[in-house]
């Protein structure tokens, strides 16, 4: 959230708590930018922490829906099995931990898995151009949310 504060107050993409010249700028840009809008909308700290956590939780729900879509599209996994797997993921302690923290892991997972689901449909014979464009946009946005996620997708 510190980088979100720096963006919201016009200091740019810097880690304000780290001293030195040039300023530290080792954050991916997209999630910090989204958090800066939360900071602008709710400028009173610590009252703005809960809206930011809710935003991350929204990405967690998005991930679960994308995971269900991904799993039900796999051969041999039906709707009920996909739902059971997603339920296990939803209550897995590490998922709950990351989903309640202001980290870029969950938003990156949601965007990357959605891009994967869309890429699968874009490869079909009746795919449309908007599916291909949206797939590329989501994949790029996922990389802008968490750059280390590039290696895992």
PDB file of C-alpha atoms in Angstrom:
ATOM      1  CA  UNK A   1       0.000   0.000   0.000  1.00  0.00           C
ATOM      2  CA  UNK A   2       2.985   2.300   0.473  1.00  0.00           C
ATOM      3  CA  UNK A   3       3.535   2.436  -3.278  1.00  0.00           C
ATOM      4  CA  UNK A   4      -0.182   3.169  -3.712  1.00  0.00           C
ATOM      5  CA  UNK A   5       0.249   6.121  -1.348  1.00  0.00           C
ATOM      6  CA  UNK A   6       3.198   7.409  -3.365  1.00  0.00           C
ATOM      7  CA  UNK A   7       1.149   7.222  -6.564  1.00  0.00           C
ATOM      8  CA  UNK A   8      -1.911   8.771  -4.950  1.00  0.00           C
ATOM      9  CA  UNK A   9       0.124  11.720  -3.661  1.00  0.00           C
ATOM     10  CA  UNK A  10       1.908  12.329  -6.975  1.00  0.00           C
ATOM     11  CA  UNK A  11       5.338  10.884  -6.126  1.00  0.00           C
ATOM     12  CA  UNK A  12       5.244   8.241  -8.853  1.00  0.00           C
ATOM     13  CA  UNK A  13       6.227   4.586  -8.766  1.00  0.00           C
ATOM     14  CA  UNK A  14       8.600   4.670  -5.815  1.00  0.00           C
ATOM     15  CA  UNK A  15       8.946   2.830  -2.538  1.00  0.00           C
ATOM     16  CA  UNK A  16       8.803   5.872  -0.282  1.00  0.00           C
ATOM     17  CA  UNK A  17      10.018   4.002   2.799  1.00  0.00           C
ATOM     18  CA  UNK A  18      13.361   3.055   1.204  1.00  0.00           C
ATOM     19  CA  UNK A  19      15.993   5.796   1.212  1.00  0.00           C
ATOM     20  CA  UNK A  20      18.525   6.498  -1.480  1.00  0.00           C
ATOM     21  CA  UNK A  21      19.021   8.028  -4.845  1.00  0.00           C
ATOM     22  CA  UNK A  22      17.699   7.088  -7.308  1.00  0.00           C
ATOM     23  CA  UNK A  23      14.417   6.113  -5.629  1.00  0.00           C
ATOM     24  CA  UNK A  24      13.576   2.434  -5.436  1.00  0.00           C
ATOM     25  CA  UNK A  25      11.098   1.482  -8.169  1.00  0.00           C
ATOM     26  CA  UNK A  26      11.009  -2.302  -8.143  1.00  0.00           C
ATOM     27  CA  UNK A  27       7.223  -2.743  -8.151  1.00  0.00           C
ATOM     28  CA  UNK A  28       5.110  -3.906 -11.075  1.00  0.00           C
ATOM     29  CA  UNK A  29       2.988  -0.982 -12.162  1.00  0.00           C
ATOM     30  CA  UNK A  30      -0.622  -2.203 -12.483  1.00  0.00           C
ATOM     31  CA  UNK A  31      -1.523  -3.362  -8.973  1.00  0.00           C
ATOM     32  CA  UNK A  32       0.127  -0.305  -7.420  1.00  0.00           C
ATOM     33  CA  UNK A  33      -1.903   1.885  -9.755  1.00  0.00           C
ATOM     34  CA  UNK A  34      -5.148   0.148  -8.733  1.00  0.00           C
ATOM     35  CA  UNK A  35      -4.248   0.491  -5.050  1.00  0.00           C
ATOM     36  CA  UNK A  36      -3.536   4.189  -5.596  1.00  0.00           C
ATOM     37  CA  UNK A  37      -7.155   4.628  -6.711  1.00  0.00           C
ATOM     38  CA  UNK A  38      -8.303   2.949  -3.521  1.00  0.00           C
ATOM     39  CA  UNK A  39      -6.101   5.388  -1.586  1.00  0.00           C
ATOM     40  CA  UNK A  40      -7.540   8.346  -3.511  1.00  0.00           C
ATOM     41  CA  UNK A  41     -11.110   7.154  -2.925  1.00  0.00           C
ATOM     42  CA  UNK A  42     -10.517   6.495   0.788  1.00  0.00           C
ATOM     43  CA  UNK A  43      -7.697   8.871   1.856  1.00  0.00           C
ATOM     44  CA  UNK A  44      -7.971   8.246   5.608  1.00  0.00           C
ATOM     45  CA  UNK A  45      -5.499   5.657   6.838  1.00  0.00           C
ATOM     46  CA  UNK A  46      -6.153   3.025   8.282  1.00  0.00           C
ATOM     47  CA  UNK A  47      -9.746   3.241   7.034  1.00  0.00           C
ATOM     48  CA  UNK A  48      -8.583   2.595   3.490  1.00  0.00           C
ATOM     49  CA  UNK A  49      -7.081  -0.812   4.305  1.00  0.00           C
ATOM     50  CA  UNK A  50     -10.417  -2.654   4.270  1.00  0.00           C
ATOM     51  CA  UNK A  51     -11.461  -1.408   0.791  1.00  0.00           C
ATOM     52  CA  UNK A  52      -8.050  -2.510  -0.523  1.00  0.00           C
ATOM     53  CA  UNK A  53      -8.425  -5.928   1.108  1.00  0.00           C
ATOM     54  CA  UNK A  54     -11.937  -6.219  -0.368  1.00  0.00           C
ATOM     55  CA  UNK A  55     -10.467  -5.443  -3.781  1.00  0.00           C
ATOM     56  CA  UNK A  56      -7.992  -8.295  -3.377  1.00  0.00           C
ATOM     57  CA  UNK A  57     -10.839 -10.552  -2.212  1.00  0.00           C
ATOM     58  CA  UNK A  58     -12.750  -9.607  -5.367  1.00  0.00           C
ATOM     59  CA  UNK A  59      -9.784 -10.815  -7.410  1.00  0.00           C
ATOM     60  CA  UNK A  60      -9.878 -14.019  -5.325  1.00  0.00           C
ATOM     61  CA  UNK A  61     -13.506 -14.593  -6.291  1.00  0.00           C
ATOM     62  CA  UNK A  62     -12.598 -13.849  -9.900  1.00  0.00           C
ATOM     63  CA  UNK A  63      -9.836 -16.479  -9.672  1.00  0.00           C
ATOM     64  CA  UNK A  64     -12.253 -19.088  -8.309  1.00  0.00           C
ATOM     65  CA  UNK A  65     -14.699 -18.479 -11.167  1.00  0.00           C
ATOM     66  CA  UNK A  66     -11.837 -18.692 -13.697  1.00  0.00           C
ATOM     67  CA  UNK A  67     -10.592 -21.893 -12.031  1.00  0.00           C
ATOM     68  CA  UNK A  68     -14.061 -23.423 -12.328  1.00  0.00           C
ATOM     69  CA  UNK A  69     -14.245 -22.485 -16.017  1.00  0.00           C
ATOM     70  CA  UNK A  70     -10.751 -23.882 -16.596  1.00  0.00           C
ATOM     71  CA  UNK A  71     -11.412 -27.164 -14.805  1.00  0.00           C
ATOM     72  CA  UNK A  72     -14.805 -27.863 -16.353  1.00  0.00           C
ATOM     73  CA  UNK A  73     -13.247 -27.448 -19.795  1.00  0.00           C
ATOM     74  CA  UNK A  74     -10.739 -30.210 -19.135  1.00  0.00           C
ATOM     75  CA  UNK A  75     -11.520 -33.653 -20.504  1.00  0.00           C
ATOM     76  CA  UNK A  76     -12.768 -36.049 -17.855  1.00  0.00           C
ATOM     77  CA  UNK A  77     -13.653 -33.399 -15.255  1.00  0.00           C
ATOM     78  CA  UNK A  78     -17.323 -32.625 -15.013  1.00  0.00           C
ATOM     79  CA  UNK A  79     -19.077 -29.699 -13.388  1.00  0.00           C
ATOM     80  CA  UNK A  80     -19.401 -31.353  -9.960  1.00  0.00           C
ATOM     81  CA  UNK A  81     -15.758 -32.408  -9.815  1.00  0.00           C
ATOM     82  CA  UNK A  82     -14.669 -28.920 -10.906  1.00  0.00           C
ATOM     83  CA  UNK A  83     -16.892 -27.390  -8.239  1.00  0.00           C
ATOM     84  CA  UNK A  84     -15.441 -29.687  -5.575  1.00  0.00           C
ATOM     85  CA  UNK A  85     -11.871 -28.793  -6.564  1.00  0.00           C
ATOM     86  CA  UNK A  86     -12.681 -25.067  -6.523  1.00  0.00           C
ATOM     87  CA  UNK A  87     -14.271 -25.460  -3.077  1.00  0.00           C
ATOM     88  CA  UNK A  88     -11.086 -27.089  -1.792  1.00  0.00           C
ATOM     89  CA  UNK A  89      -9.034 -24.230  -3.274  1.00  0.00           C
ATOM     90  CA  UNK A  90     -11.361 -21.617  -1.751  1.00  0.00           C
ATOM     91  CA  UNK A  91     -10.827 -22.948   1.771  1.00  0.00           C
ATOM     92  CA  UNK A  92      -7.152 -23.821   1.443  1.00  0.00           C
ATOM     93  CA  UNK A  93      -5.280 -21.884   4.180  1.00  0.00           C
ATOM     94  CA  UNK A  94      -2.612 -20.397   1.908  1.00  0.00           C
ATOM     95  CA  UNK A  95      -5.241 -19.168  -0.557  1.00  0.00           C
ATOM     96  CA  UNK A  96      -7.165 -17.555   2.308  1.00  0.00           C
ATOM     97  CA  UNK A  97      -3.955 -15.958   3.597  1.00  0.00           C
ATOM     98  CA  UNK A  98      -2.948 -14.488   0.246  1.00  0.00           C
ATOM     99  CA  UNK A  99      -6.535 -13.475  -0.488  1.00  0.00           C
ATOM    100  CA  UNK A 100      -6.671 -11.366   2.670  1.00  0.00           C
ATOM    101  CA  UNK A 101      -3.311  -9.623   2.175  1.00  0.00           C
ATOM    102  CA  UNK A 102      -2.422  -6.672  -0.019  1.00  0.00           C
ATOM    103  CA  UNK A 103      -0.197  -8.698  -2.294  1.00  0.00           C
ATOM    104  CA  UNK A 104      -0.245  -9.009  -6.063  1.00  0.00           C
ATOM    105  CA  UNK A 105      -0.349 -12.823  -6.095  1.00  0.00           C
ATOM    106  CA  UNK A 106      -4.120 -13.290  -6.233  1.00  0.00           C
ATOM    107  CA  UNK A 107      -4.837 -10.552  -8.822  1.00  0.00           C
ATOM    108  CA  UNK A 108      -2.073 -11.989 -10.996  1.00  0.00           C
ATOM    109  CA  UNK A 109      -3.514 -15.503 -10.696  1.00  0.00           C
ATOM    110  CA  UNK A 110      -6.992 -14.277 -11.619  1.00  0.00           C
ATOM    111  CA  UNK A 111      -5.784 -12.400 -14.690  1.00  0.00           C
ATOM    112  CA  UNK A 112      -3.431 -15.162 -15.865  1.00  0.00           C
ATOM    113  CA  UNK A 113      -5.965 -17.964 -15.476  1.00  0.00           C
ATOM    114  CA  UNK A 114      -8.629 -15.913 -17.231  1.00  0.00           C
ATOM    115  CA  UNK A 115      -6.173 -15.326 -20.087  1.00  0.00           C
ATOM    116  CA  UNK A 116      -5.554 -19.085 -20.255  1.00  0.00           C
ATOM    117  CA  UNK A 117      -9.282 -19.853 -20.392  1.00  0.00           C
ATOM    118  CA  UNK A 118      -9.791 -17.244 -23.108  1.00  0.00           C
ATOM    119  CA  UNK A 119      -6.749 -18.500 -25.047  1.00  0.00           C
ATOM    120  CA  UNK A 120      -8.290 -21.956 -25.116  1.00  0.00           C
ATOM    121  CA  UNK A 121     -11.510 -20.569 -26.574  1.00  0.00           C
ATOM    122  CA  UNK A 122      -9.550 -18.350 -28.994  1.00  0.00           C
ATOM    123  CA  UNK A 123      -7.964 -21.465 -30.496  1.00  0.00           C
ATOM    124  CA  UNK A 124     -11.376 -22.833 -31.472  1.00  0.00           C
ATOM    125  CA  UNK A 125     -12.611 -22.779 -35.054  1.00  0.00           C
ATOM    126  CA  UNK A 126     -15.368 -20.256 -34.342  1.00  0.00           C
ATOM    127  CA  UNK A 127     -13.275 -17.833 -32.302  1.00  0.00           C
ATOM    128  CA  UNK A 128     -13.624 -14.120 -32.841  1.00  0.00           C
ATOM    129  CA  UNK A 129     -10.949 -11.446 -32.951  1.00  0.00           C
ATOM    130  CA  UNK A 130     -12.095  -9.804 -29.700  1.00  0.00           C
ATOM    131  CA  UNK A 131     -11.299 -13.046 -27.837  1.00  0.00           C
ATOM    132  CA  UNK A 132      -7.735 -13.010 -29.127  1.00  0.00           C
ATOM    133  CA  UNK A 133      -7.279  -9.320 -28.293  1.00  0.00           C
ATOM    134  CA  UNK A 134      -8.768  -9.732 -24.811  1.00  0.00           C
ATOM    135  CA  UNK A 135      -6.524 -12.750 -24.185  1.00  0.00           C
ATOM    136  CA  UNK A 136      -3.438 -10.718 -25.022  1.00  0.00           C
ATOM    137  CA  UNK A 137      -4.593  -7.768 -22.914  1.00  0.00           C
ATOM    138  CA  UNK A 138      -5.250  -9.961 -19.879  1.00  0.00           C
ATOM    139  CA  UNK A 139      -1.922 -11.765 -20.249  1.00  0.00           C
ATOM    140  CA  UNK A 140      -0.092  -8.445 -20.491  1.00  0.00           C
ATOM    141  CA  UNK A 141      -2.014  -7.029 -17.550  1.00  0.00           C
ATOM    142  CA  UNK A 142      -1.158 -10.111 -15.519  1.00  0.00           C
ATOM    143  CA  UNK A 143       2.520  -9.457 -16.193  1.00  0.00           C
ATOM    144  CA  UNK A 144       2.069  -5.811 -15.201  1.00  0.00           C
ATOM    145  CA  UNK A 145       0.469  -6.894 -11.911  1.00  0.00           C
ATOM    146  CA  UNK A 146       3.194  -9.351 -10.920  1.00  0.00           C
ATOM    147  CA  UNK A 147       6.281  -9.587 -13.102  1.00  0.00           C
ATOM    148  CA  UNK A 148       7.532 -12.793 -11.472  1.00  0.00           C
ATOM    149  CA  UNK A 149       4.277 -14.355 -12.659  1.00  0.00           C
ATOM    150  CA  UNK A 150       5.645 -14.319 -16.213  1.00  0.00           C
ATOM    151  CA  UNK A 151       7.835 -17.285 -15.360  1.00  0.00           C
ATOM    152  CA  UNK A 152       4.922 -19.293 -14.000  1.00  0.00           C
ATOM    153  CA  UNK A 153       2.408 -18.740 -16.826  1.00  0.00           C
TER     154      UNK A 153
END
